[in-house]
Amino acid sequence: MISAGPGGRPPGTPRDWGDAIPPDPPGDLAALIRLVARGDAAAFDAVCDQVAASVFGIVRRVMRDPAQSEEVTQDVLLELWRGAAKFDAERGSATAWVMTMAHRRAIDRVRSVQKEADRERRAARADVPYDEVAEAVESSLERERVRRCLGSLTELQRESVTLAYYGGYTYGQVASLLGVPPGTVKTRMRDALIRLRDCLGVTE
């Protein structure tokens, strides 16, 4: 089990960036990281004091968002505590190792956020075709029902309804166009609307 650091603070939790407690005199970062690899909590605090601000700066330049930058900075320092043994001085400086870790973590978070946003956009786009197709199918079926019901009317009824409801003509104009008395048009229209209502299943 990892023991608590100074002040009862877990070594995986660095000081707040605005902590006014003055840091210990800086030591050699590589040497401190080697101590951290052996579980030295005091050395970890000293490392945090040295690199936290620089890590936050690197992450902030990639992330932009301050809150997420703080989260990623915490993740980097925790990764440093857990993976200090992976540091190899022969492959580069301790500062470069920490900053590379910070940059990689920030890039990973940006990619993760972008993937989540892409999934949400794809899900949103996937809903649109379904709605459009459903609406088109419904409209098509409705038109087909209307055509079928119109086909069940007599020719005079069908012509009267078509001229009145689709052409916008009055009873008198429909009568004139069809060459029949206005009374006949009204009767045929009334009968036609009753038949259409029954055919389409419209309740009164």
Coordinates of C-alpha atoms in Angstrom, one line a residue:
M1 CA 0.0 0.0 0.0
I2 CA 1.3 3.5 -0.8
S3 CA 1.8 5.5 2.3
A4 CA 0.6 9.1 2.6
G5 CA 3.0 11.9 1.9
P6 CA 3.7 14.9 4.1
G7 CA 0.6 16.4 5.7
G8 CA -1.3 13.1 5.2
R9 CA -1.7 13.8 1.5
P10 CA -1.5 10.7 -0.8
P11 CA 1.6 10.8 -2.9
G12 CA -0.5 10.4 -6.0
T13 CA -2.2 13.8 -5.4
P14 CA 0.1 16.7 -6.1
R15 CA -0.2 20.1 -4.3
D16 CA -2.8 22.4 -5.8
W17 CA -1.1 24.6 -8.5
G18 CA -1.8 27.7 -6.3
D19 CA -0.3 26.2 -3.1
A20 CA 1.6 28.8 -1.3
I21 CA 3.8 26.4 0.6
P22 CA 7.4 27.1 -0.7
P23 CA 8.9 24.0 -2.4
D24 CA 12.0 22.2 -1.0
P25 CA 15.3 23.2 -2.5
P26 CA 15.2 21.6 -6.0
G27 CA 17.4 18.5 -6.4
D28 CA 18.5 16.7 -9.4
L29 CA 15.3 15.6 -11.2
A30 CA 16.7 12.3 -12.4
A31 CA 17.9 11.4 -9.0
L32 CA 14.5 12.3 -7.5
I33 CA 12.7 10.2 -10.0
R34 CA 14.9 7.2 -9.1
L35 CA 13.9 7.8 -5.5
V36 CA 10.2 7.9 -6.5
A37 CA 10.7 4.6 -8.2
R38 CA 11.6 3.2 -4.8
G39 CA 8.4 4.6 -3.3
D40 CA 9.9 7.8 -1.7
A41 CA 6.9 10.0 -1.2
A42 CA 9.0 13.0 -0.2
A43 CA 10.9 12.7 -3.4
F44 CA 7.6 12.6 -5.3
D45 CA 6.5 15.8 -3.7
A46 CA 9.8 17.4 -4.7
V47 CA 9.3 16.2 -8.3
C48 CA 5.8 17.6 -8.3
D49 CA 7.1 21.0 -7.1
Q50 CA 9.6 21.0 -9.9
V51 CA 7.6 19.8 -12.9
A52 CA 3.9 20.5 -12.1
A53 CA 3.8 24.0 -13.6
S54 CA 5.7 22.9 -16.8
V55 CA 3.4 19.9 -17.2
F56 CA 0.3 22.0 -16.9
G57 CA 1.8 24.5 -19.5
I58 CA 2.4 21.7 -22.0
V59 CA -1.0 20.1 -21.4
R60 CA -2.8 23.5 -21.6
R61 CA -1.3 24.3 -25.0
V62 CA -2.7 21.1 -26.3
M63 CA -6.0 20.9 -24.4
R64 CA -6.9 24.7 -24.2
D65 CA -9.6 23.9 -21.7
P66 CA -8.3 24.8 -18.1
A67 CA -10.4 22.2 -16.2
Q68 CA -9.5 19.3 -18.5
S69 CA -5.8 20.5 -18.5
E70 CA -5.8 20.2 -14.7
E71 CA -7.3 16.7 -14.9
V72 CA -4.7 15.6 -17.4
T73 CA -1.9 17.2 -15.3
Q74 CA -3.0 15.1 -12.3
D75 CA -3.0 12.0 -14.5
V76 CA 0.5 12.7 -15.7
L77 CA 1.8 13.1 -12.2
L78 CA 0.1 10.0 -11.1
E79 CA 1.6 8.1 -14.0
L80 CA 5.0 9.5 -13.0
W81 CA 4.5 8.1 -9.5
R82 CA 3.4 4.7 -10.8
G83 CA 5.9 4.4 -13.7
A84 CA 9.0 6.2 -12.3
A85 CA 10.9 2.9 -12.7
K86 CA 10.5 3.2 -16.5
F87 CA 12.7 6.3 -16.6
D88 CA 16.0 5.6 -18.3
A89 CA 18.6 8.4 -18.1
E90 CA 20.5 6.9 -21.0
R91 CA 17.7 7.6 -23.3
G92 CA 17.2 11.2 -22.5
S93 CA 16.9 13.8 -19.7
A94 CA 14.4 13.5 -16.9
T95 CA 12.7 16.7 -18.0
A96 CA 12.3 15.5 -21.6
W97 CA 10.8 12.2 -20.2
V98 CA 8.2 14.0 -18.1
M99 CA 7.3 16.5 -20.8
T100 CA 7.0 13.8 -23.4
M101 CA 4.7 11.9 -21.0
A102 CA 2.6 15.1 -20.5
H103 CA 2.3 15.8 -24.3
R104 CA 1.3 12.2 -25.0
R105 CA -1.4 12.2 -22.3
A106 CA -2.8 15.5 -23.6
I107 CA -2.9 14.2 -27.1
D108 CA -4.6 11.0 -25.9
R109 CA -7.3 13.1 -24.1
V110 CA -7.9 15.3 -27.2
R111 CA -8.3 12.2 -29.3
S112 CA -10.6 10.6 -26.8
V113 CA -12.8 13.7 -26.6
Q114 CA -12.8 13.9 -30.4
K115 CA -13.9 10.3 -30.8
E116 CA -16.7 10.8 -28.4
A117 CA -17.9 13.9 -30.3
D118 CA -17.6 12.0 -33.6
R119 CA -19.8 9.2 -32.1
E120 CA -22.4 11.6 -31.0
R121 CA -22.4 13.3 -34.4
R122 CA -22.8 10.0 -36.2
A123 CA -25.6 9.0 -33.8
A124 CA -27.3 12.3 -34.5
R125 CA -26.9 11.9 -38.2
A126 CA -28.2 8.3 -38.1
D127 CA -31.5 9.5 -36.7
V128 CA -32.1 11.9 -39.6
P129 CA -32.4 9.4 -42.5
Y130 CA -34.7 7.2 -40.4
D131 CA -37.0 10.1 -39.7
E132 CA -37.0 11.2 -43.3
V133 CA -37.6 7.8 -44.6
A134 CA -40.4 7.1 -42.1
E135 CA -42.0 10.4 -43.0
A136 CA -41.7 9.7 -46.8
V137 CA -43.1 6.2 -46.4
E138 CA -46.0 7.4 -44.3
S139 CA -46.7 10.2 -46.8
S140 CA -46.5 7.7 -49.7
L141 CA -48.8 5.2 -48.0
E142 CA -51.3 8.0 -47.2
R143 CA -51.3 9.2 -50.8
E144 CA -51.8 5.7 -52.0
R145 CA -54.8 5.3 -49.6
V146 CA -56.3 8.5 -50.9
R147 CA -55.8 7.4 -54.5
R148 CA -57.4 4.1 -53.8
C149 CA -60.3 5.7 -52.1
L150 CA -60.8 8.2 -54.9
G151 CA -60.8 5.3 -57.3
S152 CA -63.8 3.9 -55.5
L153 CA -65.9 7.0 -56.4
T154 CA -68.0 7.5 -59.5
E155 CA -66.4 9.6 -62.2
L156 CA -68.6 12.6 -61.4
Q157 CA -67.8 12.3 -57.7
R158 CA -64.1 12.0 -58.3
E159 CA -64.0 14.9 -60.7
S160 CA -66.0 17.1 -58.3
V161 CA -63.8 16.3 -55.3
T162 CA -60.6 16.8 -57.4
L163 CA -61.7 20.1 -58.7
A164 CA -63.0 21.4 -55.4
Y165 CA -60.2 20.2 -53.0
Y166 CA -57.2 20.1 -55.3
G167 CA -58.1 22.8 -57.8
G168 CA -59.7 25.2 -55.3
Y169 CA -62.9 25.7 -57.3
T170 CA -66.2 26.6 -55.7
Y171 CA -69.4 24.5 -56.2
G172 CA -70.6 26.8 -58.8
Q173 CA -67.4 26.8 -60.7
V174 CA -67.2 23.0 -60.5
A175 CA -70.8 22.7 -61.8
S176 CA -69.9 25.1 -64.7
L177 CA -66.7 23.1 -65.6
L178 CA -68.6 19.8 -65.5
G179 CA -71.7 21.1 -67.2
V180 CA -74.1 20.0 -64.5
P181 CA -76.5 21.8 -62.1
P182 CA -74.9 23.2 -58.9
G183 CA -77.4 21.1 -56.9
T184 CA -76.1 17.9 -58.5
V185 CA -72.5 18.8 -57.7
K186 CA -73.4 19.4 -54.0
T187 CA -75.2 16.1 -53.8
R188 CA -72.4 14.2 -55.5
M189 CA -69.8 16.0 -53.3
R190 CA -71.7 15.1 -50.1
D191 CA -72.0 11.4 -51.1
A192 CA -68.3 11.4 -52.2
L193 CA -67.1 12.8 -48.9
I194 CA -69.1 10.2 -46.9
R195 CA -67.5 7.4 -49.0
L196 CA -64.0 8.9 -48.6
R197 CA -64.5 9.3 -44.9
D198 CA -65.5 5.6 -44.6
C199 CA -62.7 4.4 -46.9
L200 CA -60.0 6.3 -45.0
G201 CA -61.3 5.3 -41.6
V202 CA -62.0 8.8 -40.5
T203 CA -64.3 9.0 -37.5
E204 CA -66.7 11.8 -36.9

